[in-house]
Short mmCIF file of C-alpha atoms in Angstrom, two decimals:
data_model
loop_
_atom_site.label_atom_id
_atom_site.label_comp_id
_atom_site.label_asym_id
_atom_site.label_seq_id
_atom_site.Cartn_x
_atom_site.Cartn_y
_atom_site.Cartn_z
CA UNK N 1 103.65 120.82 115.36
CA UNK N 2 104.27 117.93 113.00
CA UNK N 3 103.40 115.16 115.46
CA UNK N 4 100.63 112.83 114.30
CA UNK N 5 98.27 110.95 116.58
CA UNK N 6 96.48 109.31 113.66
CA UNK N 7 97.44 105.76 114.63
CA UNK N 8 96.29 106.17 118.23
CA UNK N 9 93.15 108.09 117.26
CA UNK N 10 92.11 105.63 114.56
CA UNK N 11 92.63 102.70 116.93
CA UNK N 12 90.53 104.44 119.58
CA UNK N 13 87.74 104.96 117.02
CA UNK N 14 88.02 101.31 116.02
CA UNK N 15 87.64 100.27 119.66
CA UNK N 16 84.57 102.51 120.03
CA UNK N 17 83.18 100.77 116.94
CA UNK N 18 79.92 101.53 115.13
CA UNK N 19 79.06 104.68 117.14
CA UNK N 20 82.31 106.26 115.87
CA UNK N 21 81.08 105.93 112.29
CA UNK N 22 78.33 108.41 113.11
CA UNK N 23 81.01 111.11 113.28
CA UNK N 24 83.15 109.78 110.45
CA UNK N 25 80.40 109.68 107.83
CA UNK N 26 79.80 113.47 107.92
CA UNK N 27 83.59 113.95 107.87
CA UNK N 28 84.12 111.83 104.76
CA UNK N 29 81.15 113.52 103.06
CA UNK N 30 82.56 117.00 103.76
CA UNK N 31 79.50 117.86 105.87
CA UNK N 32 81.35 118.36 109.17
CA UNK N 33 82.09 122.06 108.69
CA UNK N 34 83.37 122.42 112.25
CA UNK N 35 85.98 119.71 111.64
CA UNK N 36 87.03 121.25 108.32
CA UNK N 37 87.38 124.64 109.99
CA UNK N 38 89.52 123.10 112.74
CA UNK N 39 91.64 121.29 110.15
CA UNK N 40 92.28 124.50 108.20
CA UNK N 41 93.22 126.35 111.41
CA UNK N 42 95.69 123.58 112.25
CA UNK N 43 97.31 123.34 108.81
CA UNK N 44 95.70 119.99 108.02
CA UNK N 45 94.80 119.79 104.35
CA UNK N 46 91.18 118.96 103.51
CA UNK N 47 92.09 115.87 101.43
CA UNK N 48 93.67 114.35 104.56
CA UNK N 49 90.32 114.62 106.37
CA UNK N 50 88.60 112.67 103.60
CA UNK N 51 91.38 110.09 103.23
CA UNK N 52 91.79 109.37 106.94
CA UNK N 53 88.02 109.25 107.54
CA UNK N 54 87.69 106.78 104.66
CA UNK N 55 90.46 104.65 106.09
CA UNK N 56 88.80 104.35 109.50
CA UNK N 57 85.39 103.65 107.93
CA UNK N 58 87.14 100.78 106.16
CA UNK N 59 88.48 99.59 109.53
CA UNK N 60 84.93 99.67 110.88
CA UNK N 61 83.51 97.90 107.79
CA UNK N 62 80.70 100.44 107.81
CA UNK N 63 78.88 100.49 104.46
CA UNK N 64 76.71 103.54 105.19
CA UNK N 65 79.27 105.81 103.51
CA UNK N 66 79.78 103.63 100.42
CA UNK N 67 78.10 106.08 98.05
CA UNK N 68 80.41 108.90 99.14
CA UNK N 69 83.45 106.62 99.08
CA UNK N 70 82.60 105.66 95.50
CA UNK N 71 82.33 109.36 94.64
CA UNK N 72 85.80 109.88 96.17
CA UNK N 73 87.22 107.47 93.59
CA UNK N 74 86.82 110.41 91.21
CA UNK N 75 88.20 112.97 93.69
CA UNK N 76 89.91 115.89 91.96
CA UNK N 77 92.69 118.09 93.32
CA UNK N 78 95.22 120.36 91.66
CA UNK N 79 97.93 118.46 93.52
CA UNK N 80 98.11 114.96 92.01
CA UNK N 81 99.55 113.57 95.25
CA UNK N 82 96.45 114.59 97.20
CA UNK N 83 94.17 113.42 94.42
CA UNK N 84 95.69 109.94 94.36
CA UNK N 85 95.95 109.77 98.16
CA UNK N 86 92.20 110.29 98.58
CA UNK N 87 91.32 107.92 95.72
CA UNK N 88 93.61 105.20 97.09
CA UNK N 89 92.23 105.42 100.63
CA UNK N 90 88.65 105.35 99.31
CA UNK N 91 89.46 102.29 97.19
CA UNK N 92 91.10 100.55 100.13
CA UNK N 93 88.08 101.24 102.36
CA UNK N 94 85.63 99.99 99.73
CA UNK N 95 87.69 96.85 99.28
CA UNK N 96 87.77 96.10 103.00
CA UNK N 97 84.03 96.80 103.27
CA UNK N 98 83.55 94.42 100.28
CA UNK N 99 81.38 97.02 98.53
CA UNK N 100 80.16 95.14 95.45
CA UNK N 101 78.66 98.35 94.04
CA UNK N 102 82.20 99.78 93.73
CA UNK N 103 83.60 96.94 91.58
CA UNK N 104 82.54 98.40 88.22
CA UNK N 105 83.94 101.85 89.02
CA UNK N 106 87.23 100.36 90.23
CA UNK N 107 87.47 98.19 87.10
CA UNK N 108 87.38 101.39 85.06
CA UNK N 109 90.37 102.78 86.99
CA UNK N 110 92.84 100.01 86.20
CA UNK N 111 94.57 101.98 83.44
CA UNK N 112 96.04 104.26 86.13
CA UNK N 113 99.72 104.80 85.24
CA UNK N 114 100.90 105.43 88.81
CA UNK N 115 101.86 101.96 90.01
CA UNK N 116 101.00 102.35 93.71
CA UNK N 117 97.56 103.72 92.92
CA UNK N 118 96.84 100.97 90.39
CA UNK N 119 97.92 98.39 92.97
CA UNK N 120 95.43 99.82 95.51
CA UNK N 121 92.58 99.72 92.98
CA UNK N 122 93.41 96.14 92.03
CA UNK N 123 93.65 95.07 95.66
CA UNK N 124 90.19 96.56 96.28
CA UNK N 125 88.66 94.79 93.25
CA UNK N 126 90.17 91.47 94.36
CA UNK N 127 88.87 91.87 97.91
CA UNK N 128 85.41 92.64 96.57
CA UNK N 129 85.64 89.61 94.27
CA UNK N 130 84.81 91.71 91.22
CA UNK N 131 84.96 89.09 88.48
CA UNK N 132 83.66 91.72 86.04
CA UNK N 133 87.11 93.34 86.29
CA UNK N 134 88.90 90.37 84.66
CA UNK N 135 88.81 91.94 81.18
CA UNK N 136 90.14 95.25 82.50
CA UNK N 137 92.88 93.44 84.41
CA UNK N 138 93.94 91.57 81.28
CA UNK N 139 94.12 94.84 79.37
CA UNK N 140 96.02 96.72 82.09
CA UNK N 141 98.45 93.79 82.50
CA UNK N 142 99.85 94.73 79.09
CA UNK N 143 100.04 98.51 79.67
CA UNK N 144 102.32 100.78 81.64
CA UNK N 145 105.55 100.16 83.52
CA UNK N 146 106.43 96.75 84.96
CA UNK N 147 105.62 98.12 88.43
CA UNK N 148 102.10 98.88 87.17
CA UNK N 149 101.73 95.71 85.05
CA UNK N 150 102.77 93.32 87.82
CA UNK N 151 99.81 94.01 90.17
CA UNK N 152 97.47 93.66 87.17
CA UNK N 153 98.94 90.24 86.42
CA UNK N 154 98.60 89.18 90.06
CA UNK N 155 95.02 90.48 90.20
CA UNK N 156 94.18 88.57 87.03
CA UNK N 157 95.63 85.40 88.56
CA UNK N 158 93.44 85.89 91.64
CA UNK N 159 90.17 86.65 89.85
CA UNK N 160 90.58 84.82 86.55
CA UNK N 161 90.04 81.17 85.72
CA UNK N 162 91.19 78.58 83.17
CA UNK N 163 89.80 80.46 80.19
CA UNK N 164 92.20 83.33 80.99
CA UNK N 165 95.32 81.15 80.68
CA UNK N 166 95.96 82.30 77.06
CA UNK N 167 96.28 85.87 78.39
CA UNK N 168 99.25 84.77 80.53
CA UNK N 169 100.84 83.04 77.53
CA UNK N 170 100.49 86.24 75.51
CA UNK N 171 101.86 88.39 78.33
CA UNK N 172 104.88 86.13 78.72
CA UNK N 173 105.49 86.19 74.94
CA UNK N 174 105.22 90.00 74.75
CA UNK N 175 107.19 90.78 77.92
CA UNK N 176 110.60 91.06 76.30
CA UNK N 177 109.43 93.73 73.85
CA UNK N 178 107.45 95.58 76.55
CA UNK N 179 110.28 95.58 79.06
CA UNK N 180 112.93 96.50 76.48
CA UNK N 181 110.83 99.50 75.43
CA UNK N 182 110.39 100.51 79.06
CA UNK N 183 114.15 100.33 79.65
CA UNK N 184 114.79 102.64 76.69
CA UNK N 185 112.62 105.24 78.42
CA UNK N 186 114.10 104.68 81.89
CA UNK N 187 117.55 103.05 81.63
CA UNK N 188 118.32 103.90 85.29
CA UNK N 189 115.60 101.51 86.49
CA UNK N 190 117.42 98.84 88.54
CA UNK N 191 115.95 95.88 86.61
CA UNK N 192 117.14 97.42 83.32
CA UNK N 193 120.76 96.71 84.20
CA UNK N 194 120.17 93.09 83.13
CA UNK N 195 117.21 93.18 80.74
CA UNK N 196 117.34 89.53 79.64
CA UNK N 197 117.50 88.24 83.23
CA UNK N 198 114.71 90.58 84.31
CA UNK N 199 112.44 89.43 81.48
#
């Protein structure tokens, strides 16, 4: 009836540890038909089963589901909110597991326009230590809204090295034009009330 026990349940699974993953792996893979049937009967959307299972597998640092979690990075749903929710939780889990095999896929997702989702993907790449993503981070740092560009810049600072310093010089030089253009599209954005100071 609208009351969630996710926090308590996930903590209990974390305390149980590795044996709990034995139940979570079929859930995140969509193989636990009994659980999916129960979820449908209780008005719990299927994407929530995948997202929450992924999140707890990340808590457990259990790599046995990495292949499925990587597949969930391309999860499709007619409702964009559900689609991004599942992708973000899968990315977060892969990052906390330090799944090196996910770095390349995540690097290809850094053009995501939705700022919160892009931030999750970047955070995962940084946790993994995916140096191969540096080029993609440099590119995404110049694209999208400031809210989307900022995590790309931070990610580049965390994974890049001295040879990437010219990218920061270019970004700083181009920021006025980029931010001014953004403010023309969304003048109600709080930072657009003082463009020069914000830049």
